[in-house]
Amino acid sequence: MEAKRELLDLLLSDARQSTEDIARQLGVDAATVEKLVDELESEGAVRGYQAVVDWDSVDEEHVRAEVELNVELDRETGYEEIARRIAKFPEVSSLRLISGSYDFAVDVEGESMHDVSNFVSEQIAPIPEVTQTVTHFVMTTYKERGVYFGDGDDDDRLAVSP
Amino acid sequence: MTENADRLSRRARETPPSGIRRFFELAEEMDDLVSLGVGEPDFSAPWAARAAAIDSLERGRTSYTANRGRRDLRERIAAHVTRYDLSYDPDDEILVSTGASEAVDLAMRALIDPGDAVAVPQPSYISYGPTVTFSGGEVVPVETHAENDFVLTYEDLERAGADEASILVLCYPNNPTGAVMTREELAEVAEFVREHDLFVLSDEIYAALRYEDEHVSIATLPGMRERTVVFNGFSKAYAMTGMRLGYALGPSEVIDAMNRIHQYTMLSAPTTAQFAAIEALDSCDGAVEEMRREFDRRRQFVISRFNEIGMDCFEAKGAFYVFPKCPPGWEDDEAFAEALIREERVALVPGRVFGDGGAGHLRVSYASSMGELKEALNRIESFVEDR
């Protein structure tokens, strides 16, 4: 388990590292890393590998909103069922059931504010169990999944020191 | 201007510039440089420690402290070092200094009379030799050897004539090699020290950065506490180099003498840093462990890559340095380091800078991001392959 945890840390920090580089850091051989990665994937611990993108640096329209969703449950419909209906939309990049003043936190992505608001009003709000939606458009992203979007050029250490 | 050169003291005139100076200047000229020549963590101090420093400033706590350092900090240091089986009285056996470097200097000045011989194992941190000289002492270099993984042995001490010395300087985990010493290996050194009635200055600033076992202080061995001053500080483990805060632990009469010199020179260590240090000791063990784990991964990566490239690298188990040999065909570490920085823009420090015992090797710091380490090792690999 310790080795898997270490491996997860390395994949979280940079999933594009070669198997050999990961093996060197863990002090094991490449075959062991491949076996552990296979296990993590088949156990469902690792669900995918994606880039962390700073959309402000990409010359393309991209809008993201965080949507608060309140729902009302009945005897036949639970959170799972509602989640399954919402998660199937490609516009929804993440969906979480959370505690607090609303039920679901939904990340919605689109090419324009119009796209995103249309999607929320036409696809999400009409779901019978949904009682309220509050849409927050993301203005600027400073940090995403542990990656800070600053210029990263703040190492003012001496290049050679004792 | 030239006549002022004549006014300089003999000691100032005779102190050579640091061997790293030239490489620093070369590095300064370079764009797109990847430097593995940095002797400090690439992390910032844990946030809690920084917040404590800010809070102390907001409260206007900007005056001197007691010469020995704040009493509450000394109490915490006393409690902290019990993890290394060390026990010191905060009243008269602990001195808080402006970085561990100041503490080393104070101990040298408190213990060395003109002409005294001081055994300094090599390769070693670049300041020991000059501070011995500033105190009027004479350095007896004790070469340690690559085939022993740069561990100091009884035979090394004997061969170097260290029995003539009054002081032995130790630095384990070691800068520049990353070598550590086990209890058994230290016991051998302690035997020599007791037989020849030496006093030990043990710089343990990298104690928290040990990767495969627990740090052992020579002061815990039989008969050694009364003849040892231990140095430690907040620079390396807590990534607080710029806060300049260290401490010395030792017999009361030596600490008292060091404090007398300290009160005429520094007066007291930086107050803001002392508040940061209290918080560091109270709540930052987790942050230190995270940094240690990250350094450990990088260590294994770097050692493995150097060995693949054909630059023989023993398994350094402490600090954040490795000390590979120059690749086959390169005898001169300075020539190699200079060619590497000029042609591939990778800065390493030649081993010779740390004393003749380091010749033929290079000090490589892995206190850089994995991305930088990979890039640097790729450039070194292509440089070595092209020759």
Coordinates of C-alpha atoms in Angstrom, one line a residue:
Chain A
M1 CA 0.0 0.0 0.0
E2 CA 2.9 2.3 0.9
A3 CA 4.3 1.9 -2.6
K4 CA 1.0 2.5 -4.3
R5 CA 0.5 5.7 -2.2
E6 CA 3.9 6.9 -3.3
L7 CA 3.1 6.1 -6.9
L8 CA -0.2 8.0 -6.6
D9 CA 1.7 11.0 -5.3
L10 CA 4.1 10.9 -8.3
L11 CA 1.2 10.4 -10.8
L12 CA -0.7 13.3 -9.2
S13 CA 2.3 15.6 -9.6
D14 CA 3.1 14.6 -13.1
A15 CA 1.3 11.7 -14.8
R16 CA 3.4 12.0 -18.0
Q17 CA 6.6 10.9 -16.3
S18 CA 8.0 7.8 -18.0
T19 CA 7.7 4.5 -16.2
E20 CA 11.5 4.4 -15.9
D21 CA 11.6 7.8 -14.2
I22 CA 9.0 6.8 -11.7
A23 CA 10.8 3.6 -11.0
R24 CA 14.1 5.5 -10.3
Q25 CA 12.3 7.7 -7.8
L26 CA 10.7 4.8 -6.0
G27 CA 13.8 2.7 -6.1
V28 CA 12.1 -0.2 -7.9
D29 CA 12.3 -1.6 -11.4
A30 CA 10.1 -0.5 -14.3
A31 CA 8.1 -3.8 -14.4
T32 CA 7.0 -3.2 -10.7
V33 CA 5.8 0.2 -11.6
E34 CA 3.8 -1.1 -14.6
K35 CA 2.3 -3.8 -12.4
L36 CA 1.3 -1.2 -9.7
V37 CA -0.2 1.1 -12.3
D38 CA -2.2 -1.8 -13.8
E39 CA -3.5 -2.6 -10.3
L40 CA -4.4 1.0 -9.5
E41 CA -6.3 1.3 -12.8
S42 CA -8.1 -2.0 -12.5
E43 CA -9.1 -1.3 -8.8
G44 CA -10.6 1.9 -10.0
A45 CA -8.3 4.1 -7.9
V46 CA -6.8 5.7 -11.0
R47 CA -9.7 6.7 -13.3
G48 CA -7.9 8.7 -16.0
Y49 CA -5.0 11.0 -16.8
Q50 CA -5.6 14.6 -17.9
A51 CA -3.7 17.8 -18.5
V52 CA -4.1 20.8 -16.2
V53 CA -4.9 23.5 -18.8
D54 CA -4.7 27.3 -18.2
W55 CA -7.4 28.3 -20.7
D56 CA -6.4 31.9 -20.4
S57 CA -3.2 31.0 -22.3
V58 CA -5.1 29.2 -25.1
D59 CA -6.3 31.3 -28.0
E60 CA -9.8 29.9 -27.9
E61 CA -13.1 30.7 -26.2
H62 CA -13.6 28.7 -23.1
V63 CA -16.0 29.4 -20.3
R64 CA -16.4 27.6 -17.1
A65 CA -19.1 27.9 -14.4
E66 CA -19.6 26.4 -11.0
V67 CA -23.3 25.6 -10.6
E68 CA -25.0 25.1 -7.2
L69 CA -27.8 22.7 -7.5
N70 CA -30.6 22.0 -5.1
V71 CA -32.8 18.9 -5.6
E72 CA -35.8 17.4 -3.9
L73 CA -35.9 13.6 -3.5
D74 CA -38.9 11.4 -3.5
R75 CA -39.5 7.7 -2.7
E76 CA -38.4 6.6 -6.2
T77 CA -35.6 9.0 -6.9
G78 CA -32.3 9.3 -4.9
Y79 CA -29.1 11.3 -5.3
E80 CA -27.5 8.5 -7.4
E81 CA -30.2 8.5 -10.0
I82 CA -30.1 12.3 -10.3
A83 CA -26.4 12.2 -10.5
R84 CA -26.5 9.6 -13.3
R85 CA -28.8 11.9 -15.3
I86 CA -26.6 15.0 -14.9
A87 CA -23.2 13.3 -15.3
K88 CA -24.0 12.0 -18.8
F89 CA -23.9 15.5 -20.3
P90 CA -20.6 16.2 -21.9
E91 CA -20.8 19.9 -20.8
V92 CA -20.5 18.7 -17.2
S93 CA -16.8 18.3 -16.3
S94 CA -17.3 17.4 -12.7
L95 CA -20.2 16.6 -10.4
R96 CA -20.1 16.2 -6.6
L97 CA -22.7 15.7 -3.9
I98 CA -21.7 18.0 -1.1
S99 CA -22.8 19.0 2.3
G100 CA -24.1 22.4 3.2
S101 CA -26.6 24.8 1.8
Y102 CA -27.0 23.0 -1.6
D103 CA -26.8 19.4 -2.8
F104 CA -24.7 19.2 -5.9
A105 CA -21.7 21.2 -7.1
V106 CA -21.5 21.0 -10.9
D107 CA -18.7 22.3 -13.1
V108 CA -20.0 23.2 -16.5
E109 CA -17.8 24.1 -19.5
G110 CA -18.7 25.6 -22.8
E111 CA -17.5 27.9 -25.5
S112 CA -19.4 31.0 -24.4
M113 CA -21.4 32.3 -21.4
H114 CA -24.5 31.9 -23.6
D115 CA -23.6 28.2 -24.2
V116 CA -23.3 27.6 -20.5
S117 CA -26.4 29.5 -19.4
N118 CA -28.4 27.8 -22.1
F119 CA -27.2 24.4 -21.0
V120 CA -28.1 25.1 -17.4
S121 CA -31.5 26.5 -18.2
E122 CA -32.5 24.0 -20.9
Q123 CA -30.9 20.8 -19.7
I124 CA -30.4 21.0 -15.9
A125 CA -33.1 23.2 -14.5
P126 CA -36.0 21.3 -16.2
I127 CA -35.0 18.0 -14.4
P128 CA -38.1 17.4 -12.3
E129 CA -36.2 17.0 -9.0
V130 CA -34.1 20.1 -9.5
T131 CA -35.6 22.9 -7.4
Q132 CA -32.9 25.6 -7.7
T133 CA -29.8 26.4 -9.7
V134 CA -27.2 29.2 -9.0
T135 CA -24.6 29.7 -11.6
H136 CA -21.2 31.3 -10.9
F137 CA -19.1 32.0 -13.9
V138 CA -15.4 31.6 -13.4
M139 CA -13.6 34.9 -14.1
T140 CA -9.9 33.9 -13.6
T141 CA -8.3 30.7 -12.5
Y142 CA -5.3 31.1 -10.3
K143 CA -4.7 27.5 -9.2
E144 CA -6.1 24.3 -10.6
R145 CA -5.7 20.8 -9.1
G146 CA -2.6 21.9 -7.1
V147 CA -1.0 23.7 -10.0
Y148 CA -0.5 27.5 -9.5
F149 CA -0.9 29.5 -12.7
G150 CA 1.6 32.2 -11.7
D151 CA 4.7 32.7 -13.9
G152 CA 6.7 30.2 -11.8
D153 CA 9.8 32.3 -12.1
D154 CA 10.2 33.2 -8.4
D155 CA 13.3 31.1 -7.5
D156 CA 15.6 33.8 -6.3
R157 CA 18.2 31.5 -4.8
L158 CA 21.8 31.9 -5.7
A159 CA 22.7 29.7 -8.7
V160 CA 25.7 28.3 -6.8
S161 CA 25.8 28.5 -3.0
P162 CA 27.7 26.7 -0.2
Chain B
M1 CA 42.6 52.5 -3.8
T2 CA 45.7 50.3 -4.0
E3 CA 47.2 51.7 -0.8
N4 CA 44.1 50.5 1.1
A5 CA 45.0 46.9 0.0
D6 CA 48.1 47.3 2.1
R7 CA 46.0 48.2 5.1
L8 CA 44.2 44.9 5.0
S9 CA 45.0 42.4 7.8
R10 CA 47.2 39.5 6.9
R11 CA 44.3 37.2 7.6
A12 CA 42.0 39.1 5.2
R13 CA 44.7 39.2 2.5
E14 CA 45.5 35.5 2.9
T15 CA 41.9 34.3 2.8
P16 CA 41.4 33.0 -0.7
P17 CA 38.1 33.6 -2.4
S18 CA 35.6 30.8 -2.1
G19 CA 36.1 28.1 -4.7
I20 CA 32.4 28.4 -5.7
R21 CA 32.8 32.0 -6.5
R22 CA 34.0 31.5 -10.0
F23 CA 31.2 29.1 -10.8
F24 CA 28.7 31.5 -9.4
E25 CA 30.1 34.2 -11.7
L26 CA 29.9 31.8 -14.7
A27 CA 26.4 30.8 -13.8
E28 CA 25.4 34.5 -13.5
E29 CA 26.2 35.0 -17.1
M30 CA 24.0 32.2 -18.4
D31 CA 20.5 32.2 -19.7
D32 CA 18.6 28.9 -19.7
L33 CA 20.8 27.6 -16.9
V34 CA 19.8 24.6 -14.8
S35 CA 21.6 24.8 -11.6
L36 CA 22.3 21.9 -9.3
G37 CA 24.8 23.9 -7.4
V38 CA 22.3 25.3 -4.8
G39 CA 22.9 24.5 -1.2
E40 CA 19.5 25.3 0.1
P41 CA 16.0 23.8 -0.2
D42 CA 13.8 24.8 -3.1
F43 CA 10.8 24.9 -0.7
S44 CA 9.7 28.0 1.3
A45 CA 9.5 27.8 5.0
P46 CA 6.3 26.2 6.3
W47 CA 3.5 28.7 6.2
A48 CA 2.8 28.4 10.0
A49 CA 6.4 29.6 10.7
R50 CA 6.1 32.4 8.2
A51 CA 2.8 33.5 9.8
A52 CA 4.4 33.5 13.3
A53 CA 7.2 35.7 11.9
I54 CA 4.6 38.1 10.5
D55 CA 2.6 38.1 13.7
S56 CA 5.6 38.9 15.8
L57 CA 6.2 41.9 13.5
E58 CA 2.6 43.1 13.7
R59 CA 2.9 43.0 17.5
G60 CA 6.0 45.1 17.3
R61 CA 8.3 42.5 18.8
T62 CA 11.4 44.0 17.1
S63 CA 13.8 44.4 20.0
Y64 CA 16.8 42.3 21.0
T65 CA 16.3 39.1 22.9
A66 CA 18.4 37.5 25.6
N67 CA 21.9 37.0 24.3
R68 CA 21.4 33.2 24.4
G69 CA 18.1 33.5 22.6
R70 CA 14.5 33.6 23.9
R71 CA 14.1 31.3 26.8
D72 CA 10.9 29.7 25.3
L73 CA 12.8 28.9 22.1
R74 CA 15.6 27.3 24.1
E75 CA 13.1 25.2 26.0
R76 CA 11.6 24.0 22.7
I77 CA 15.0 23.2 21.3
A78 CA 15.8 21.2 24.4
A79 CA 12.6 19.2 23.9
H80 CA 13.2 18.9 20.2
V81 CA 16.6 17.3 20.4
T82 CA 15.5 14.5 22.7
R83 CA 14.4 12.8 19.4
Y84 CA 18.1 12.3 18.8
D85 CA 18.6 11.2 22.4
L86 CA 20.3 14.5 23.3
S87 CA 19.6 16.2 26.6
Y88 CA 20.6 19.8 27.3
D89 CA 19.7 22.4 29.9
P90 CA 18.0 25.4 28.2
D91 CA 19.5 27.7 30.9
D92 CA 23.2 27.2 30.3
E93 CA 23.8 24.5 27.6
I94 CA 22.0 26.0 24.6
L95 CA 22.9 29.1 22.6
V96 CA 20.7 30.4 19.8
S97 CA 22.8 31.9 17.0
T98 CA 22.6 33.7 13.7
G99 CA 22.5 30.5 11.6
A100 CA 24.5 27.4 12.5
S101 CA 27.4 29.1 10.7
E102 CA 27.8 31.7 13.4
A103 CA 27.6 29.0 16.1
V104 CA 30.5 27.1 14.4
D105 CA 32.5 30.3 14.3
L106 CA 31.8 31.1 17.9
A107 CA 32.9 27.6 19.0
M108 CA 36.1 27.9 17.0
R109 CA 36.9 31.2 18.6
A110 CA 36.0 29.9 22.0
L111 CA 38.2 26.8 21.7
I112 CA 41.2 27.7 19.5
D113 CA 44.4 29.3 20.6
P114 CA 46.9 30.5 18.0
G115 CA 48.7 27.6 16.5
D116 CA 46.2 25.0 17.7
A117 CA 45.7 22.2 15.2
V118 CA 42.1 21.4 14.1
A119 CA 41.3 18.2 12.2
V120 CA 38.9 18.9 9.4
P121 CA 37.7 15.9 7.3
Q122 CA 37.6 16.5 3.6
P123 CA 35.6 16.9 1.5
S124 CA 33.7 19.2 3.8
Y125 CA 31.6 22.4 3.9
I126 CA 33.7 25.2 2.6
S127 CA 33.6 27.4 5.8
Y128 CA 35.3 25.2 8.3
G129 CA 38.8 25.8 7.1
P130 CA 38.6 29.6 6.9
T131 CA 36.9 29.9 10.3
V132 CA 39.7 27.8 11.8
T133 CA 42.2 30.2 10.2
F134 CA 40.3 33.3 11.4
S135 CA 40.7 31.9 15.0
G136 CA 44.4 31.5 14.5
G137 CA 44.3 27.7 14.3
E138 CA 45.8 25.5 11.7
V139 CA 43.8 23.0 9.6
V140 CA 44.9 19.4 9.6
P141 CA 43.0 18.0 6.6
V142 CA 41.8 14.4 7.0
E143 CA 40.9 12.9 3.7
T144 CA 37.9 10.6 3.6
H145 CA 37.6 8.2 0.7
A146 CA 35.1 7.3 -2.0
E147 CA 35.7 3.6 -1.4
N148 CA 34.5 4.0 2.1
D149 CA 31.5 6.1 0.9
F150 CA 33.2 9.1 2.5
V151 CA 32.7 7.9 6.0
L152 CA 35.4 9.0 8.4
T153 CA 37.4 6.1 9.9
Y154 CA 39.9 5.6 12.8
E155 CA 42.6 4.9 10.1
D156 CA 41.8 8.2 8.2
L157 CA 42.4 10.1 11.5
E158 CA 45.6 8.2 12.3
R159 CA 47.0 8.6 8.8
A160 CA 46.4 12.3 8.8
G161 CA 48.1 12.9 12.1
A162 CA 44.9 14.0 13.8
D163 CA 46.2 12.9 17.1
E164 CA 48.2 16.2 17.1
A165 CA 45.0 18.2 16.9
S166 CA 42.9 19.6 19.8
I167 CA 39.6 19.7 17.9
L168 CA 37.9 17.5 15.3
V169 CA 35.2 18.9 13.1
L170 CA 32.4 16.5 12.0
C171 CA 29.6 17.1 9.5
Y172 CA 27.2 14.1 9.1
P173 CA 24.9 14.0 7.2
N174 CA 27.6 15.6 5.1
N175 CA 27.8 18.6 2.8
P176 CA 29.0 17.9 0.0
T177 CA 28.9 14.1 -0.2
G178 CA 25.5 13.2 1.4
A179 CA 27.4 10.6 3.4
V180 CA 26.0 9.6 6.8
M181 CA 27.6 7.8 9.7
T182 CA 26.2 4.9 11.7
R183 CA 26.5 4.5 15.4
E184 CA 29.2 1.9 14.9
E185 CA 31.2 4.1 12.6
L186 CA 30.9 7.0 15.0
A187 CA 32.0 4.8 17.9
E188 CA 35.3 4.2 16.1
V189 CA 35.8 8.0 15.7
A190 CA 34.8 8.5 19.3
E191 CA 37.4 6.0 20.4
F192 CA 40.1 8.0 18.6
V193 CA 38.8 11.2 20.1
R194 CA 38.9 9.9 23.6
E195 CA 42.3 8.3 23.2
H196 CA 43.9 11.5 22.0
D197 CA 41.8 13.9 24.1
L198 CA 40.2 15.8 21.3
F199 CA 37.2 18.1 21.5
V200 CA 34.5 17.6 18.8
L201 CA 32.5 20.2 16.9
S202 CA 29.7 18.3 15.3
D203 CA 27.7 20.1 12.6
E204 CA 24.4 18.2 12.4
I205 CA 22.4 20.8 10.4
Y206 CA 21.2 18.0 8.1
A207 CA 20.1 15.6 10.9
A208 CA 16.4 15.7 9.8
L209 CA 17.3 14.9 6.2
R210 CA 18.3 11.3 6.7
Y211 CA 16.6 8.8 4.4
E212 CA 17.1 5.2 5.4
D213 CA 17.6 5.2 9.2
E214 CA 17.7 7.5 12.2
H215 CA 20.3 10.2 12.8
V216 CA 22.9 9.4 15.5
S217 CA 24.8 12.3 17.2
I218 CA 28.3 11.5 18.3
A219 CA 27.4 13.4 21.6
T220 CA 25.2 10.4 22.6
L221 CA 28.2 8.0 22.7
P222 CA 29.9 7.2 26.0
G223 CA 32.2 9.9 27.2
M224 CA 31.4 12.2 24.3
R225 CA 28.8 14.6 25.6
E226 CA 31.3 16.5 27.8
R227 CA 33.7 16.9 24.8
T228 CA 31.3 17.8 22.0
V229 CA 29.4 20.9 20.8
V230 CA 26.5 20.0 18.5
F231 CA 25.3 22.5 15.9
N232 CA 21.9 22.5 14.3
G233 CA 19.4 25.0 13.0
F234 CA 16.4 25.8 11.0
S235 CA 17.9 26.5 7.5
K236 CA 17.9 23.0 6.0
A237 CA 15.1 21.0 7.6
Y238 CA 12.6 23.9 7.8
A239 CA 13.8 25.6 4.6
M240 CA 14.5 28.8 6.6
T241 CA 18.0 29.6 5.2
G242 CA 17.2 33.3 4.9
M243 CA 15.9 33.6 8.5
R244 CA 19.5 32.9 9.7
L245 CA 18.8 30.9 12.8
G246 CA 20.8 28.1 14.3
Y247 CA 21.8 26.8 17.7
A248 CA 24.6 25.1 19.6
L249 CA 24.3 22.5 22.3
G250 CA 27.2 21.8 24.6
P251 CA 28.9 21.8 28.0
S252 CA 28.0 24.9 29.9
E253 CA 31.5 26.3 30.2
V254 CA 31.9 26.2 26.4
I255 CA 28.5 27.5 25.6
D256 CA 29.1 30.3 28.2
A257 CA 32.4 31.2 26.4
M258 CA 30.7 31.2 23.0
N259 CA 27.9 33.4 24.5
R260 CA 30.5 35.9 25.7
I261 CA 31.9 36.3 22.1
H262 CA 28.3 36.3 20.7
Q263 CA 27.2 39.2 23.0
Y264 CA 30.0 41.4 21.8
T265 CA 29.4 40.6 18.1
M266 CA 25.8 39.6 17.2
L267 CA 24.2 40.4 20.6
S268 CA 21.4 38.1 19.8
A269 CA 20.0 36.2 16.9
P270 CA 17.2 37.8 14.8
T271 CA 14.1 38.2 16.9
T272 CA 11.6 37.7 14.1
A273 CA 13.3 34.4 13.1
Q274 CA 13.2 33.2 16.7
F275 CA 9.4 33.5 16.7
A276 CA 9.2 31.7 13.4
A277 CA 11.5 29.0 14.9
I278 CA 9.2 28.5 17.9
E279 CA 6.3 27.9 15.6
A280 CA 8.4 25.6 13.4
L281 CA 9.2 23.4 16.4
D282 CA 5.6 23.5 17.7
S283 CA 3.8 22.6 14.5
C284 CA 5.9 21.9 11.4
D285 CA 7.0 18.3 11.8
G286 CA 4.5 17.3 9.1
A287 CA 5.9 19.9 6.6
V288 CA 9.4 18.7 7.3
E289 CA 8.4 15.1 6.7
E290 CA 6.8 16.0 3.4
M291 CA 10.0 17.8 2.2
R292 CA 12.1 14.8 3.4
R293 CA 9.9 12.4 1.3
E294 CA 10.2 14.6 -1.7
F295 CA 14.0 14.9 -1.3
D296 CA 14.2 11.1 -1.0
R297 CA 12.4 10.5 -4.3
R298 CA 14.7 13.0 -6.0
R299 CA 17.7 11.4 -4.4
Q300 CA 16.9 7.9 -5.7
F301 CA 16.2 9.4 -9.2
V302 CA 19.5 11.3 -9.3
I303 CA 21.7 8.5 -8.0
S304 CA 20.1 6.1 -10.5
R305 CA 20.6 8.4 -13.4
F306 CA 24.2 9.2 -12.7
N307 CA 25.0 5.5 -12.5
E308 CA 23.3 4.9 -15.8
I309 CA 25.3 7.8 -17.4
G310 CA 28.5 6.1 -16.1
M311 CA 29.3 8.7 -13.5
D312 CA 29.8 6.4 -10.5
C313 CA 27.7 7.6 -7.6
F314 CA 27.6 6.0 -4.2
E315 CA 24.3 5.9 -2.3
A316 CA 24.3 9.1 -0.4
K317 CA 21.8 8.7 2.5
G318 CA 21.5 12.2 3.9
A319 CA 21.4 16.0 3.3
F320 CA 20.3 16.8 -0.3
Y321 CA 23.6 16.2 -2.2
V322 CA 25.1 13.4 -4.2
F323 CA 28.7 13.2 -5.1
P324 CA 29.3 11.4 -8.3
K325 CA 32.7 10.8 -9.9
C326 CA 33.6 12.6 -13.1
P327 CA 32.9 10.3 -16.1
P328 CA 35.7 8.2 -17.5
G329 CA 38.2 10.3 -19.3
W330 CA 37.8 13.3 -17.0
E331 CA 40.3 13.5 -14.2
D332 CA 39.8 17.2 -13.4
D333 CA 36.5 18.0 -11.8
E334 CA 37.0 21.8 -12.3
A335 CA 37.6 21.3 -16.0
F336 CA 34.6 19.0 -16.3
A337 CA 32.3 21.4 -14.3
E338 CA 33.5 24.4 -16.4
A339 CA 33.0 22.6 -19.7
L340 CA 29.6 21.4 -18.6
I341 CA 28.4 24.9 -17.6
R342 CA 29.7 26.5 -20.8
E343 CA 28.5 23.9 -23.2
E344 CA 25.3 22.6 -21.6
R345 CA 24.4 25.3 -19.2
V346 CA 24.3 23.0 -16.2
A347 CA 25.9 24.2 -13.0
L348 CA 27.5 21.6 -10.7
V349 CA 30.1 22.4 -8.0
P350 CA 33.6 20.8 -8.5
G351 CA 34.4 18.4 -5.6
R352 CA 37.9 19.9 -5.1
V353 CA 36.3 23.1 -3.8
F354 CA 35.5 21.1 -0.7
G355 CA 39.1 20.1 -0.1
D356 CA 41.5 17.8 -2.0
G357 CA 39.6 14.7 -0.8
G358 CA 36.8 15.8 -3.1
A359 CA 38.9 15.9 -6.3
G360 CA 37.6 14.0 -9.2
H361 CA 34.0 14.3 -7.9
L362 CA 31.2 16.8 -8.3
R363 CA 28.7 18.1 -5.8
V364 CA 25.2 17.8 -7.1
S365 CA 22.3 19.3 -5.1
Y366 CA 18.9 17.8 -5.7
A367 CA 17.1 20.7 -4.1
S368 CA 15.5 21.5 -7.5
S369 CA 12.2 20.4 -9.0
M370 CA 12.0 17.0 -10.7
G371 CA 11.5 18.8 -14.1
E372 CA 14.8 20.6 -13.6
L373 CA 16.6 17.5 -12.4
K374 CA 15.4 15.5 -15.4
E375 CA 16.5 18.3 -17.8
A376 CA 19.9 18.7 -16.1
L377 CA 20.6 14.9 -16.2
N378 CA 19.5 14.7 -19.8
R379 CA 22.0 17.5 -20.7
I380 CA 24.7 15.9 -18.7
E381 CA 24.0 12.6 -20.4
S382 CA 24.3 14.1 -23.9
F383 CA 27.5 16.0 -22.8
V384 CA 29.1 12.8 -21.6
E385 CA 28.0 10.7 -24.6
D386 CA 29.3 13.3 -27.1
R387 CA 32.8 13.1 -25.8

